[in-house]
PDB file of C-alpha atoms in Angstrom:
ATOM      1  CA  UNK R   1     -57.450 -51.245 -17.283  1.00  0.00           C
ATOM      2  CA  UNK R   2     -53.805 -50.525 -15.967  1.00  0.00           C
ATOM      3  CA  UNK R   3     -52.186 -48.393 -18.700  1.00  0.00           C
ATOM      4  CA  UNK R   4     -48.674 -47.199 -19.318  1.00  0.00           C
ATOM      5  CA  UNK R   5     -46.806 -43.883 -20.381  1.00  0.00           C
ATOM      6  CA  UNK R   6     -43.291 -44.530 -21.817  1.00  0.00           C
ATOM      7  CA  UNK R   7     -42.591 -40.662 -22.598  1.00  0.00           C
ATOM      8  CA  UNK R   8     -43.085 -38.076 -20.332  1.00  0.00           C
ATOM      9  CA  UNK R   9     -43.266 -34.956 -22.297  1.00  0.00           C
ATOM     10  CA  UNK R  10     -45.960 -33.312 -23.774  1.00  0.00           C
ATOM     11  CA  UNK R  11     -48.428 -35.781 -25.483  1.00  0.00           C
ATOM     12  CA  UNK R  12     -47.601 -38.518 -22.904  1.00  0.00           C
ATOM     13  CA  UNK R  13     -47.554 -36.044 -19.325  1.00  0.00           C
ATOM     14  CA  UNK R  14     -50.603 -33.945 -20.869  1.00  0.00           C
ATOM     15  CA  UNK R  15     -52.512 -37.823 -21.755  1.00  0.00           C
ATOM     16  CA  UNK R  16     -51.196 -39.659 -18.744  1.00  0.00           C
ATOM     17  CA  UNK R  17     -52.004 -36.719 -16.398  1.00  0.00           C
ATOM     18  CA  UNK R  18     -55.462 -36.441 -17.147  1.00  0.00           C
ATOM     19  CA  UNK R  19     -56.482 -39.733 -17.074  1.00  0.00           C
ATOM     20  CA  UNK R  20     -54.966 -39.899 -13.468  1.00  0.00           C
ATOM     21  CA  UNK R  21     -57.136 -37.120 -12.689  1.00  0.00           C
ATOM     22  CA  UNK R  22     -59.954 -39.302 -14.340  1.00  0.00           C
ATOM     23  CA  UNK R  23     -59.220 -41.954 -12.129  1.00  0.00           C
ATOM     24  CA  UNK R  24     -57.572 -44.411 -14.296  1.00  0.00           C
ATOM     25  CA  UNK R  25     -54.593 -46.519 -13.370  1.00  0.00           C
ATOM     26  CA  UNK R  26     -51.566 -45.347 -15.058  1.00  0.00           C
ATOM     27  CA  UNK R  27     -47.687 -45.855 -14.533  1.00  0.00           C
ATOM     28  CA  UNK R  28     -45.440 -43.698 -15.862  1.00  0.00           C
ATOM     29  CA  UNK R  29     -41.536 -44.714 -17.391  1.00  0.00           C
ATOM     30  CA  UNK R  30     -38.925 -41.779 -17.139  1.00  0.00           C
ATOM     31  CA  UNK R  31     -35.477 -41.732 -16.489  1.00  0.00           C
ATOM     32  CA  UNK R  32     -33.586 -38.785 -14.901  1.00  0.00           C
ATOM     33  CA  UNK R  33     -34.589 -35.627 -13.489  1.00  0.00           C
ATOM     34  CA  UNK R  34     -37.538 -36.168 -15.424  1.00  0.00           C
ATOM     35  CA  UNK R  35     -38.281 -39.631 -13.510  1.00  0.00           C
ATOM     36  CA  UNK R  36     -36.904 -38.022  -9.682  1.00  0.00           C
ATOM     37  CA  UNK R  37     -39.628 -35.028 -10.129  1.00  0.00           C
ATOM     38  CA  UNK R  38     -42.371 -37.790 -11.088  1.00  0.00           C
ATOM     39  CA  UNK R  39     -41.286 -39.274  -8.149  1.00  0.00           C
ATOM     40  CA  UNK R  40     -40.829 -36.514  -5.330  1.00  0.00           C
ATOM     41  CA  UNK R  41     -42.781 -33.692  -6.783  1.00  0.00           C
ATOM     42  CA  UNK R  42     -45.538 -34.807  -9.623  1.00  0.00           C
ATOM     43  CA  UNK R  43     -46.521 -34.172 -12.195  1.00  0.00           C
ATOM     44  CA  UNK R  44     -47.900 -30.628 -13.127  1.00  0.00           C
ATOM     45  CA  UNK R  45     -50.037 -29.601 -15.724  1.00  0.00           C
ATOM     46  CA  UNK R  46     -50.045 -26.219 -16.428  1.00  0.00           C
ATOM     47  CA  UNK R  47     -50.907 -24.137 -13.439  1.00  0.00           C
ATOM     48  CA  UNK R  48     -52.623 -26.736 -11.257  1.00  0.00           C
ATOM     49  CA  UNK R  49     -51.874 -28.452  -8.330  1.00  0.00           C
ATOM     50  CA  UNK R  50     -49.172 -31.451  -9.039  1.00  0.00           C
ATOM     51  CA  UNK R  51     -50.777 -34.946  -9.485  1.00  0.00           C
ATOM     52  CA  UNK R  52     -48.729 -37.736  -7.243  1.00  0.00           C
ATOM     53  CA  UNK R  53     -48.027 -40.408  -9.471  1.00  0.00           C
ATOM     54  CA  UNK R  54     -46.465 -44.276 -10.142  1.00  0.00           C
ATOM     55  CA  UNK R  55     -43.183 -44.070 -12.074  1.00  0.00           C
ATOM     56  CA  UNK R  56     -40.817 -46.214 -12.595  1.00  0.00           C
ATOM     57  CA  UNK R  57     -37.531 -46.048 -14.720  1.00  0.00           C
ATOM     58  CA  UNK R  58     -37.961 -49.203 -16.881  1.00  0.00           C
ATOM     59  CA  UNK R  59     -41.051 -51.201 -19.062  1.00  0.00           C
ATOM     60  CA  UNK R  60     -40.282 -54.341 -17.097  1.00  0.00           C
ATOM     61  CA  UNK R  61     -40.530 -52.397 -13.692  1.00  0.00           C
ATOM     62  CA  UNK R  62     -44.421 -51.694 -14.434  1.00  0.00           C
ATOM     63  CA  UNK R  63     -45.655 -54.653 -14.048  1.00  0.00           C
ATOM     64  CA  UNK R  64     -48.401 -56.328 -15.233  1.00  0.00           C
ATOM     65  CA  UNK R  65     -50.112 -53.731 -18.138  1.00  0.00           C
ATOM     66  CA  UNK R  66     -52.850 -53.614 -21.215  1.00  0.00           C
ATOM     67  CA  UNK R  67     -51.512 -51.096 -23.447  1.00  0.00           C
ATOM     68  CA  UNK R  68     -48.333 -49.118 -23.566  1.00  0.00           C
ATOM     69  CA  UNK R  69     -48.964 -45.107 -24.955  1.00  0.00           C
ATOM     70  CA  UNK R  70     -46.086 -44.667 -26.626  1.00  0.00           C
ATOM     71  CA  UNK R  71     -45.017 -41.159 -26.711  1.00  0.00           C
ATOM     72  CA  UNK R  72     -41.290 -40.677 -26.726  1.00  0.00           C
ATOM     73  CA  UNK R  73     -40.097 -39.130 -29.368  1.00  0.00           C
ATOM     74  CA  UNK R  74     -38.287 -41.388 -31.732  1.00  0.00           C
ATOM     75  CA  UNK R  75     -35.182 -39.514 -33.001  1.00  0.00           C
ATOM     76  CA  UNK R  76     -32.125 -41.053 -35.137  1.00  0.00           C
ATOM     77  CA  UNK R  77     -30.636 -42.387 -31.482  1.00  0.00           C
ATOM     78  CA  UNK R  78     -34.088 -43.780 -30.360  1.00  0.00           C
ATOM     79  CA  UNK R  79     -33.380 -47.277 -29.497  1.00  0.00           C
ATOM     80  CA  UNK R  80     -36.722 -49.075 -29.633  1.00  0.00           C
ATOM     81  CA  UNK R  81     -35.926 -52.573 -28.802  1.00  0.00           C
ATOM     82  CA  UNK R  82     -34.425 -51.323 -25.593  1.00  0.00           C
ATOM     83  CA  UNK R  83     -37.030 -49.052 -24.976  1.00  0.00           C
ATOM     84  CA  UNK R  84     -39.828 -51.581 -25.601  1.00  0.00           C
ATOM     85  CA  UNK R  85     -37.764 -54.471 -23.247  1.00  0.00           C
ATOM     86  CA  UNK R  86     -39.655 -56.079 -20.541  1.00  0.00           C
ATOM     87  CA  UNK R  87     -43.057 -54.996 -22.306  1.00  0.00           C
ATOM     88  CA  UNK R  88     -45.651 -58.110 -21.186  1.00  0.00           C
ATOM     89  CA  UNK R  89     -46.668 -60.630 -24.383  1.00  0.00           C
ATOM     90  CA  UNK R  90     -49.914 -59.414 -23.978  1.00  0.00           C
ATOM     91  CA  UNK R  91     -49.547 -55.846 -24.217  1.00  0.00           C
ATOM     92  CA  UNK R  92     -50.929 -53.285 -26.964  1.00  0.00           C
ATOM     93  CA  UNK R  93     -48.712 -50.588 -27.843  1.00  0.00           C
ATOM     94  CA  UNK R  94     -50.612 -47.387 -28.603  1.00  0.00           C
ATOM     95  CA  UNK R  95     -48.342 -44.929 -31.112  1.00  0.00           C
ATOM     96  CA  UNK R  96     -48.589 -41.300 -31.309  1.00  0.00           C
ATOM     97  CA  UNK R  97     -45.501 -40.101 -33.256  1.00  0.00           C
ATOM     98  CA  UNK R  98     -45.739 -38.045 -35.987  1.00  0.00           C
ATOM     99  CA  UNK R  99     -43.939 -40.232 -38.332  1.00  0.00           C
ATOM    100  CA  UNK R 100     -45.795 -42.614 -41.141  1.00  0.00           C
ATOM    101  CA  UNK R 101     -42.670 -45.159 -40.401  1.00  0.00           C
ATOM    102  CA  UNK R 102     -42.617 -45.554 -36.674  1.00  0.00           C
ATOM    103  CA  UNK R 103     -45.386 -47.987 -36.778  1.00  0.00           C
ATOM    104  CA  UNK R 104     -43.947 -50.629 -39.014  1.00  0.00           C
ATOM    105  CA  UNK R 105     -40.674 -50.421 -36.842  1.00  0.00           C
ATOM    106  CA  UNK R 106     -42.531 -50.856 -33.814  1.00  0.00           C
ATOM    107  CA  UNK R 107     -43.998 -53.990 -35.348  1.00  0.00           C
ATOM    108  CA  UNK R 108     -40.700 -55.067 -36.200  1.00  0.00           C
ATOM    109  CA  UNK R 109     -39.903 -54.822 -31.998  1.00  0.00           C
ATOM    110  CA  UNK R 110     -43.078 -56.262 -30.564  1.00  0.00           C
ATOM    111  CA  UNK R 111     -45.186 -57.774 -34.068  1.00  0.00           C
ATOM    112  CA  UNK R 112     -48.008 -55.904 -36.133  1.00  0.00           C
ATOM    113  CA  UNK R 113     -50.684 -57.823 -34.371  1.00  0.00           C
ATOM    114  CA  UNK R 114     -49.917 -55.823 -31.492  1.00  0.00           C
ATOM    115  CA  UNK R 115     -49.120 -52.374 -32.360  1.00  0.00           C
ATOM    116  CA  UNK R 116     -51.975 -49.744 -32.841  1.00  0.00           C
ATOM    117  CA  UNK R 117     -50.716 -46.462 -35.119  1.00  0.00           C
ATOM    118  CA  UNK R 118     -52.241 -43.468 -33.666  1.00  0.00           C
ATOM    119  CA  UNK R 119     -52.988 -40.166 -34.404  1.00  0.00           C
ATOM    120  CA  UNK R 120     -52.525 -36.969 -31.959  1.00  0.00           C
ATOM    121  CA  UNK R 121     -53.985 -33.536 -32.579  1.00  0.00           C
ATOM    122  CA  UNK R 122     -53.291 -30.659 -30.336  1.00  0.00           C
ATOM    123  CA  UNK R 123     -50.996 -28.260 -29.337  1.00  0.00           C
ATOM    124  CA  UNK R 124     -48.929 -29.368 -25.979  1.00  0.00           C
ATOM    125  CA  UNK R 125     -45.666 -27.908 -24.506  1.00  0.00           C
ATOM    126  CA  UNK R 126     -43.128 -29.557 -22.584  1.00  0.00           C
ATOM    127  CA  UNK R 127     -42.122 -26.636 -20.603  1.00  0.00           C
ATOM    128  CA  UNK R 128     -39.732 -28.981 -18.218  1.00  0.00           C
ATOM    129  CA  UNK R 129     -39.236 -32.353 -15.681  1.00  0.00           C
ATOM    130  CA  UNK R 130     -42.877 -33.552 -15.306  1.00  0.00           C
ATOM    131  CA  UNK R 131     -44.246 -30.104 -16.421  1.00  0.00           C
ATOM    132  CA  UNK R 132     -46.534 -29.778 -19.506  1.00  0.00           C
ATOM    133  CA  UNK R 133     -48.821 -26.912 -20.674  1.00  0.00           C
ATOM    134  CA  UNK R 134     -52.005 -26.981 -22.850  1.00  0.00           C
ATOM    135  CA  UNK R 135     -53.793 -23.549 -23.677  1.00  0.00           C
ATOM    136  CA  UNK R 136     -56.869 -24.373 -26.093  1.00  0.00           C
ATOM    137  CA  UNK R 137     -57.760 -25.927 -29.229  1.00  0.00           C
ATOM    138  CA  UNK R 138     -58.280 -29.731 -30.318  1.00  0.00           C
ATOM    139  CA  UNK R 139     -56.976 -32.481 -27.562  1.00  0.00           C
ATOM    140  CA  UNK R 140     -57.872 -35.295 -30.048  1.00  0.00           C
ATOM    141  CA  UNK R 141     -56.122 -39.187 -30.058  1.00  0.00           C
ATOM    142  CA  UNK R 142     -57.322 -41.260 -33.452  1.00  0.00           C
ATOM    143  CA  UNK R 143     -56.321 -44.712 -33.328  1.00  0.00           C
ATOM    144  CA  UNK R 144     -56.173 -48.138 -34.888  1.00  0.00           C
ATOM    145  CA  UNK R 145     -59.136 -50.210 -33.923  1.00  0.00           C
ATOM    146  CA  UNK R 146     -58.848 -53.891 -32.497  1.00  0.00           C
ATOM    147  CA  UNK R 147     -59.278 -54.145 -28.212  1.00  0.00           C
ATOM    148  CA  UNK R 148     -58.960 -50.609 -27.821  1.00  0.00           C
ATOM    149  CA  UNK R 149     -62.507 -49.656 -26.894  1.00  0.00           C
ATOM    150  CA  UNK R 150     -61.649 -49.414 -23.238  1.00  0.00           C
ATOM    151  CA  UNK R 151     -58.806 -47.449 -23.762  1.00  0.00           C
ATOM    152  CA  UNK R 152     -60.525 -45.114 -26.192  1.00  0.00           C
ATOM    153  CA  UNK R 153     -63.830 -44.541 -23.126  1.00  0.00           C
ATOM    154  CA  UNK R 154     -60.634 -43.482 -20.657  1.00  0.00           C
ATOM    155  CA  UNK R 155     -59.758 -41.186 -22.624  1.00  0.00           C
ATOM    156  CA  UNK R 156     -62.671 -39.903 -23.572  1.00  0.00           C
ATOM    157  CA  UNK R 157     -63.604 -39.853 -19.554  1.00  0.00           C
ATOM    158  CA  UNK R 158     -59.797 -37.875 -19.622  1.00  0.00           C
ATOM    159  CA  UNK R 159     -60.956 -34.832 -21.700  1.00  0.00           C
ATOM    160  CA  UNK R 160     -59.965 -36.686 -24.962  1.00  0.00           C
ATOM    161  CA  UNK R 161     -61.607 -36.249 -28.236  1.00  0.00           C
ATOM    162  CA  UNK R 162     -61.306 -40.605 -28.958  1.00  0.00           C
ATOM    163  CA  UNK R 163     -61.961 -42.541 -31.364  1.00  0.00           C
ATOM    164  CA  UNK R 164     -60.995 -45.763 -32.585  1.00  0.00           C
ATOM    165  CA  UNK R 165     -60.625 -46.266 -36.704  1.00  0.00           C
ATOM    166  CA  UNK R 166     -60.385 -49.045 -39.225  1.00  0.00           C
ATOM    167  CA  UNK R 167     -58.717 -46.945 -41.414  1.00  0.00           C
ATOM    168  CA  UNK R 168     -55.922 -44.991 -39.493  1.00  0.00           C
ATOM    169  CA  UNK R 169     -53.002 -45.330 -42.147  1.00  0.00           C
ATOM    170  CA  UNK R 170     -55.329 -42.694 -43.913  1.00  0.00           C
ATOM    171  CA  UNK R 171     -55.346 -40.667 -40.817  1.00  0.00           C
ATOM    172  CA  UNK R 172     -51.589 -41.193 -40.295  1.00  0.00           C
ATOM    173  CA  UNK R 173     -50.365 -39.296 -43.435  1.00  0.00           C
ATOM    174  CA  UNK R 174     -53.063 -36.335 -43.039  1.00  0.00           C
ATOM    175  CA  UNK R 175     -51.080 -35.450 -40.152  1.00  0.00           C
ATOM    176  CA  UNK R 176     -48.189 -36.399 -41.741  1.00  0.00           C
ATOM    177  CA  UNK R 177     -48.875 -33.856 -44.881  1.00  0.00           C
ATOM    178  CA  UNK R 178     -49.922 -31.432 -41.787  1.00  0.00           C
ATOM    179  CA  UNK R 179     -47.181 -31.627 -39.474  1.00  0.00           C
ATOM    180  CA  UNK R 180     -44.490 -32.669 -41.210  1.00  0.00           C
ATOM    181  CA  UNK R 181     -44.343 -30.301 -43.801  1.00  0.00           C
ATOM    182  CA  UNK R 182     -45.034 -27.125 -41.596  1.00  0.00           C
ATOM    183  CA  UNK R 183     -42.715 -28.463 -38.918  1.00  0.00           C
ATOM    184  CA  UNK R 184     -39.657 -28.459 -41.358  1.00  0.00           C
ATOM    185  CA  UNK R 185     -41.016 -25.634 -43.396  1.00  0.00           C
ATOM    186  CA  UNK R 186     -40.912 -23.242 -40.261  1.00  0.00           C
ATOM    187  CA  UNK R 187     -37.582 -24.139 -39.213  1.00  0.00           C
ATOM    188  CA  UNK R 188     -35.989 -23.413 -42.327  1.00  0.00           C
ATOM    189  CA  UNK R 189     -38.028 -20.368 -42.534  1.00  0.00           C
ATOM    190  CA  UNK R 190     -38.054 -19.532 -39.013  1.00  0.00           C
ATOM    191  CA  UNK R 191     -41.480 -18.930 -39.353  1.00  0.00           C
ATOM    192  CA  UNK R 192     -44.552 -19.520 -37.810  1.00  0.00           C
ATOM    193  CA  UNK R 193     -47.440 -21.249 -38.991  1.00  0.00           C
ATOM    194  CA  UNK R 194     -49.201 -17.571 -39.911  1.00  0.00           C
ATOM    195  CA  UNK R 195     -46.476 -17.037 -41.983  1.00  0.00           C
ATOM    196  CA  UNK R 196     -46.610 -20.697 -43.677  1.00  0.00           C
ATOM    197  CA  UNK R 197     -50.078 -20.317 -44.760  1.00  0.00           C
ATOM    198  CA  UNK R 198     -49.599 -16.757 -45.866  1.00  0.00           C
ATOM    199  CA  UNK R 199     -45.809 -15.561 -47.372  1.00  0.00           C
ATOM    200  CA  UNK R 200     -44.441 -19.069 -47.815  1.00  0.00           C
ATOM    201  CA  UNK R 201     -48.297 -21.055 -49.182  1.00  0.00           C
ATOM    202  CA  UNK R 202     -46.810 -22.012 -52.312  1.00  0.00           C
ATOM    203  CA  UNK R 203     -44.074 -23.941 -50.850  1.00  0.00           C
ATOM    204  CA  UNK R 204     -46.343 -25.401 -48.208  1.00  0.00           C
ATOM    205  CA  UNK R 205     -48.606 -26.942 -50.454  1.00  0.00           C
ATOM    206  CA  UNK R 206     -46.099 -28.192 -52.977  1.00  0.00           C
ATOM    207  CA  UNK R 207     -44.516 -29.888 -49.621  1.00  0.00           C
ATOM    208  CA  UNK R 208     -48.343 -31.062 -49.156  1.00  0.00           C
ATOM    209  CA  UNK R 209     -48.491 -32.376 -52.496  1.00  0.00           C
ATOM    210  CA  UNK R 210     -45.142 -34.456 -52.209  1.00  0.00           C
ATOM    211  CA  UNK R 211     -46.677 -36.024 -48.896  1.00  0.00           C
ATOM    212  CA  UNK R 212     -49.863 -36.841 -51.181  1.00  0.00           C
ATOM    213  CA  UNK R 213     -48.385 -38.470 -54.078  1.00  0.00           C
ATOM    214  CA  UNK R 214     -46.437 -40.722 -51.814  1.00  0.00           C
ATOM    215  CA  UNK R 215     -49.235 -42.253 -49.556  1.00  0.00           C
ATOM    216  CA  UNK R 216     -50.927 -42.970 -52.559  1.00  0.00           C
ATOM    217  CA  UNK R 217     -48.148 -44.551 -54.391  1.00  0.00           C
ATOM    218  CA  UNK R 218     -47.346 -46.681 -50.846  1.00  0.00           C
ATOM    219  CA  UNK R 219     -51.237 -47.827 -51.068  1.00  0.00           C
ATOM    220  CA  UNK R 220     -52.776 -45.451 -48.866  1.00  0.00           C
ATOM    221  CA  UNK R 221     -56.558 -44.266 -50.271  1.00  0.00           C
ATOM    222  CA  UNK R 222     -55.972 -40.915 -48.806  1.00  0.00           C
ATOM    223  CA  UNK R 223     -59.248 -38.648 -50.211  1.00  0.00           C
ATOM    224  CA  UNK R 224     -59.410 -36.600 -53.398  1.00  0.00           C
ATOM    225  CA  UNK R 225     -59.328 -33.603 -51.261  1.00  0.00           C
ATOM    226  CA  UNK R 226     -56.630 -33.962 -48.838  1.00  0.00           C
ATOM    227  CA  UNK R 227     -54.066 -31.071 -49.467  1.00  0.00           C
ATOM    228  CA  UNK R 228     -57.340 -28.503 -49.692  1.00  0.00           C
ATOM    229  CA  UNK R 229     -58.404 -30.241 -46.537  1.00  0.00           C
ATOM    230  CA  UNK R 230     -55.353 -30.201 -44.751  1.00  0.00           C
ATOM    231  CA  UNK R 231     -54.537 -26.157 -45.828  1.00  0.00           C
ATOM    232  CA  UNK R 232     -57.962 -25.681 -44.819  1.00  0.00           C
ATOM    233  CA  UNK R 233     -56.897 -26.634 -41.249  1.00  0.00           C
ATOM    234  CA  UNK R 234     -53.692 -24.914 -41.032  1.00  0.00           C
ATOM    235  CA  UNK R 235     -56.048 -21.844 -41.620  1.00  0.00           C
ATOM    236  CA  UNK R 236     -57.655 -22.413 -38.861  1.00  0.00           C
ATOM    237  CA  UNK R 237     -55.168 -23.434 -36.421  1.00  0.00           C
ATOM    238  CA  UNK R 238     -53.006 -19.983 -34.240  1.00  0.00           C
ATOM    239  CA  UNK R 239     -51.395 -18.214 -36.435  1.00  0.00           C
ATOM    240  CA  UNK R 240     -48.558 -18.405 -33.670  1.00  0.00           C
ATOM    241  CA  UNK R 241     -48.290 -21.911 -33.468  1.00  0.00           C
ATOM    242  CA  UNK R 242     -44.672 -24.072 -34.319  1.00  0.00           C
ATOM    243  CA  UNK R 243     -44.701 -27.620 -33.744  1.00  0.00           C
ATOM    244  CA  UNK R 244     -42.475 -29.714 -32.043  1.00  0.00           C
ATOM    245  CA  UNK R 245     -39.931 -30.689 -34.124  1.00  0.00           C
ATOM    246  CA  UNK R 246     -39.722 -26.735 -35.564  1.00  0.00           C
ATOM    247  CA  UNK R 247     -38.756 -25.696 -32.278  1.00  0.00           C
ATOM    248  CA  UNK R 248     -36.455 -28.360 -31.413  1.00  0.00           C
ATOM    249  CA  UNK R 249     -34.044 -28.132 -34.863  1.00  0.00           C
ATOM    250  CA  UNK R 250     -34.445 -24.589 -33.960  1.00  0.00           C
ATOM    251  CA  UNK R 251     -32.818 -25.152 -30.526  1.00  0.00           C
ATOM    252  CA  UNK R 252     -30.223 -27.762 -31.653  1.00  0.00           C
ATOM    253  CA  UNK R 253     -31.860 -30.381 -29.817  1.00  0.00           C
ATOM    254  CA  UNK R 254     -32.691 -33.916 -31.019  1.00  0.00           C
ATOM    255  CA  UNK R 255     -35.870 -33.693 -33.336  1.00  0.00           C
ATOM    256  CA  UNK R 256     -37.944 -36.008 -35.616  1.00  0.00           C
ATOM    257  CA  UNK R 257     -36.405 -34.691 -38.539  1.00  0.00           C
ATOM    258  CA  UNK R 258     -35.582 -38.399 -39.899  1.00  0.00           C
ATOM    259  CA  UNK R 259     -38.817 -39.752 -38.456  1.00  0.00           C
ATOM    260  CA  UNK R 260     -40.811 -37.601 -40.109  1.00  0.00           C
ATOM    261  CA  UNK R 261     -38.693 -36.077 -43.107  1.00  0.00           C
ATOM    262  CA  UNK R 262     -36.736 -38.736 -43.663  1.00  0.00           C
ATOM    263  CA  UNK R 263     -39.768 -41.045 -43.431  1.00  0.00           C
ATOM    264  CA  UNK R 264     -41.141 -39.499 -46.625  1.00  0.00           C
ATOM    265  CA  UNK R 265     -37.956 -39.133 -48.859  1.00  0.00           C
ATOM    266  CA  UNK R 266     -37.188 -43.167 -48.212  1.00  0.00           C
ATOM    267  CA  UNK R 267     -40.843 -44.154 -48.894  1.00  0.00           C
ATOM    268  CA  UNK R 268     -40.841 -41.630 -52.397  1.00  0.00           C
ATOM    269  CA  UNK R 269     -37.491 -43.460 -53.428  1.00  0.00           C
ATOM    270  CA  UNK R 270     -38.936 -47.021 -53.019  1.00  0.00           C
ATOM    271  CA  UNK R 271     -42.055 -45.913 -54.851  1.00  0.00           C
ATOM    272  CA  UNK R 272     -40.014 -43.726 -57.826  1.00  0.00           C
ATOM    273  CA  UNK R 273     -42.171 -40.510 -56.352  1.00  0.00           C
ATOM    274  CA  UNK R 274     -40.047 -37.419 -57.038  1.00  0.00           C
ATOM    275  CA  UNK R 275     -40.236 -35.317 -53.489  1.00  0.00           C
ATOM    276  CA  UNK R 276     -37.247 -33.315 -54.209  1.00  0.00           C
ATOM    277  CA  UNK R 277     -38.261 -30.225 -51.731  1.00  0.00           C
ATOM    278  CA  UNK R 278     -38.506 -33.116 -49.057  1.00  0.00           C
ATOM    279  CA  UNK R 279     -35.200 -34.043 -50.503  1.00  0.00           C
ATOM    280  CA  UNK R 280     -33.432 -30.651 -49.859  1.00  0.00           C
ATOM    281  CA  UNK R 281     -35.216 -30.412 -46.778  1.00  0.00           C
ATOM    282  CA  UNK R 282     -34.136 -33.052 -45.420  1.00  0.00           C
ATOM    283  CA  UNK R 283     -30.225 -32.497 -46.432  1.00  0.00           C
ATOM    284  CA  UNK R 284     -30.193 -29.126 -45.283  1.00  0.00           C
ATOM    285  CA  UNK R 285     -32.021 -29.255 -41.683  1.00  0.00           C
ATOM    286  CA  UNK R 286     -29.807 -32.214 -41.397  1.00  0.00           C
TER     287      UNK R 286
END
């Protein structure tokens, strides 16, 4: 199986990188400094030697491939279309964002018959160019079944907790009521995730509850016991830990905000769900 990374950071250098080290056949697409280090130095995770590797600035450069892992993050300038140019009429596209709409507008790029949603757990850093750090806790990838089996058993054989699912779109907004809520909760507090769970709970699980009431007024069965599941986990997760998208609106840098955030308050408003701390979340991070 000859796989490709479009997004070098830290789901797709930490995922890519260990399935070269598994032996699997992987070509990476970067442009920039990120794509010259790829090239000249490797790619590094954590403290380890760096791992030579194929990369190649564009999707039609790669050549001839069976699934895409798509891991750049898709921000409000993210131009998919472009991005996903060149990609081979065969090719599965594997999704990992933390965003309940990037699926559908990936199927509206490359059709729903080929797009798998997906489902990352784990705490990665993209510390720099081709440089990625990992430092315990879940490494876990759920995605949509249909051909992936292969795919899944490399990543498994990559140090990947695997596993392909018939019903992912419940899977999709768990991590949606996890991430995105805590992710724009922190950055408006400034607060880590200890803090979330502790000081600012009451706000977290409203958030939690806003996420709930619109995946099950957009169809999805999500379980009875979702929110009290997915606080359960953010107990148990570092109290230390930010995600992604905390730290970059922290930083001024471009962030998920709309793919995740803004995801939720346009599903609510087609479905008439009020999710009016979303709302203010939204306007004010924005």
């Amino acid at each position: 199986m000859r796989i490709a990374v479009l997004g070098v950071g830290a789901v797709g250098g930490w995922f890519g990188g260990s399935l070269v080290k598994a032996g699997h056949e992987v070509v990476f697409i970067a442009r920039g400094e990120t794509l010259r280090v790829l090239r000249e130095e490797g790619l590094r995770l954590n403290d380890e030697p760096p791992i030579p590797v194929d990369a190649v600035e564009k999707l039609v450069d790669a050549g001839d491939i069976d699934i895409l892992l798509l891991a750049v993050k898709v921000t409000a300038g993210t131009d998919l279309p472009e991005l996903l140019d060149g990609l081979p009429g065969h090719t599965l596209v594997a999704v990992t964002q933390n965003s309940v709409e990037v699926p559908d507008l990936v199927a509206e790029v490359v059709g729903r018959e080929r797009v798998r949603p997906g489902v990352v757990r784990g705490y990665f850093h993209h510390t720099g160019p081709g440089r990625v750090e990992f430092h315990g806790g879940p490494i876990s990838y759920d995605v949509g079944d249909g051909d992936v089996d292969t795919f899944v058993a490399a990543l498994a054989e990559a140090g990947v907790d695997a596993t392909a699912r018939g019903d992912i779109d419940v899977d999709v907004w768990e991590k949606a009521m996890y991430v995105t809520t805590t992710g724009a909760l922190g950055a408006l507090a400034q607060a880590p995730l200890g803090e979330l769970r502790t000081r600012l709970r009451p706000s977290l699980e409203a958030l939690m509850r806003e996420v709930d009431a619109t995946a099950r007024a957009h169809g999805v069965p999500l379980p009875d016991d979702a929110v009290a599941r997915t606080l359960a986990f953010a107990d148990r997760m570092p109290a230390d830990a930010t995600s992604s998208m905390h730290r970059d609106l922290v930083a001024g840098r471009p962030n998920e905000l709309d793919a995740q955030v803004g995801a939720v308050c346009r599903l609510a408003a087609r479905h008439g769900v009020d999710v009016r701390l979303h709302d203010l979340l939204y306007e004010v991070l924005g």
